[in-house]
XYZ file of C-alpha atoms in Angstrom:
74
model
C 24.232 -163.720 170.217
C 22.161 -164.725 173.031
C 23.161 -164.453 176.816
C 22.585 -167.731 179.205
C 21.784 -165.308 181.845
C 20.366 -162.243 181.188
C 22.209 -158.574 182.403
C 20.377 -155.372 182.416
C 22.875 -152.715 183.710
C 26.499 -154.333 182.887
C 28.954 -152.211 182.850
C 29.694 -150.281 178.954
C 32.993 -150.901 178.994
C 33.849 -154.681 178.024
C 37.519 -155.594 178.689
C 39.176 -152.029 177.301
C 36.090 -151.818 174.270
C 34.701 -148.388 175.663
C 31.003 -148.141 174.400
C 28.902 -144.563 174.523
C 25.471 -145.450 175.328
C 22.796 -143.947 172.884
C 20.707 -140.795 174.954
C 17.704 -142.567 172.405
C 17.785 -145.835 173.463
C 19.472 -147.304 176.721
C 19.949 -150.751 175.063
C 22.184 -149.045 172.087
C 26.078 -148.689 172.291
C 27.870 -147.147 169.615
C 31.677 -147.502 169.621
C 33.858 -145.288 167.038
C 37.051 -147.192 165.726
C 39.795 -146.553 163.251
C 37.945 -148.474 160.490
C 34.319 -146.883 161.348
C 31.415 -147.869 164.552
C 30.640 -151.037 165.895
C 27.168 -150.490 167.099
C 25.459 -153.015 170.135
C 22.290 -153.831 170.846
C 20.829 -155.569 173.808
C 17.884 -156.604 174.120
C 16.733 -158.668 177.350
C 19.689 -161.502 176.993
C 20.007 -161.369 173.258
C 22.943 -159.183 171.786
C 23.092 -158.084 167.869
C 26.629 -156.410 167.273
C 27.222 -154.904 163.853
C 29.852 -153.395 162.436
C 31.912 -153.093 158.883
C 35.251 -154.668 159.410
C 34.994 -158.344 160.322
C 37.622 -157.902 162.671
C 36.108 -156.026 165.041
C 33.138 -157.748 165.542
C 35.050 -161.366 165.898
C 37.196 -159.388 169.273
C 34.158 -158.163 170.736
C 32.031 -162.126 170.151
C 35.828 -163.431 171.591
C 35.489 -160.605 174.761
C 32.106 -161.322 175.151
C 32.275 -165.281 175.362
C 35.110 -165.022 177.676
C 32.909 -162.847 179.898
C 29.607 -164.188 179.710
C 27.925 -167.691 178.975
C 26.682 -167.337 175.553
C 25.849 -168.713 172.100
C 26.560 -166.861 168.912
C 23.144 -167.548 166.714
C 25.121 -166.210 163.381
């Protein structure tokens, strides 16, 4: 997904989705669900989110375009 404006230091947690940020990588955020981890990545004002069940990644693209301006790339 790719942000129209970029955000370094937004906040982890994303409408009730709470995210631990990765002590590796300050760009990673690993969330543990019912069904397994959705895992984000951010990287300048492009977002990769990845993740098992379908589900879970179609309510975090659905939080994150009703939050931010942005275009899903696939």
């Amino acid at each position: 997904m790719d942000v129209k404006n970029a955000f370094l230091h937004g906040d982890t947690t994303l409408l009730g989705f709470s995210f631990i940020q990765s002590k590796y990588d300050s760009s990673l955020f690993i969330q543990r669900t019912s069904k397994g981890i959705v895992i984000l990545l951010v990287y300048v004002d492009d977002i990769v989110v990845t993740d098992s069940d379908q589900e879970a990644i179609a309510t975090i693209k659905k939080l994150l375009h009703s939050t931010f301006c942005m275009k899903d790339l696939g």
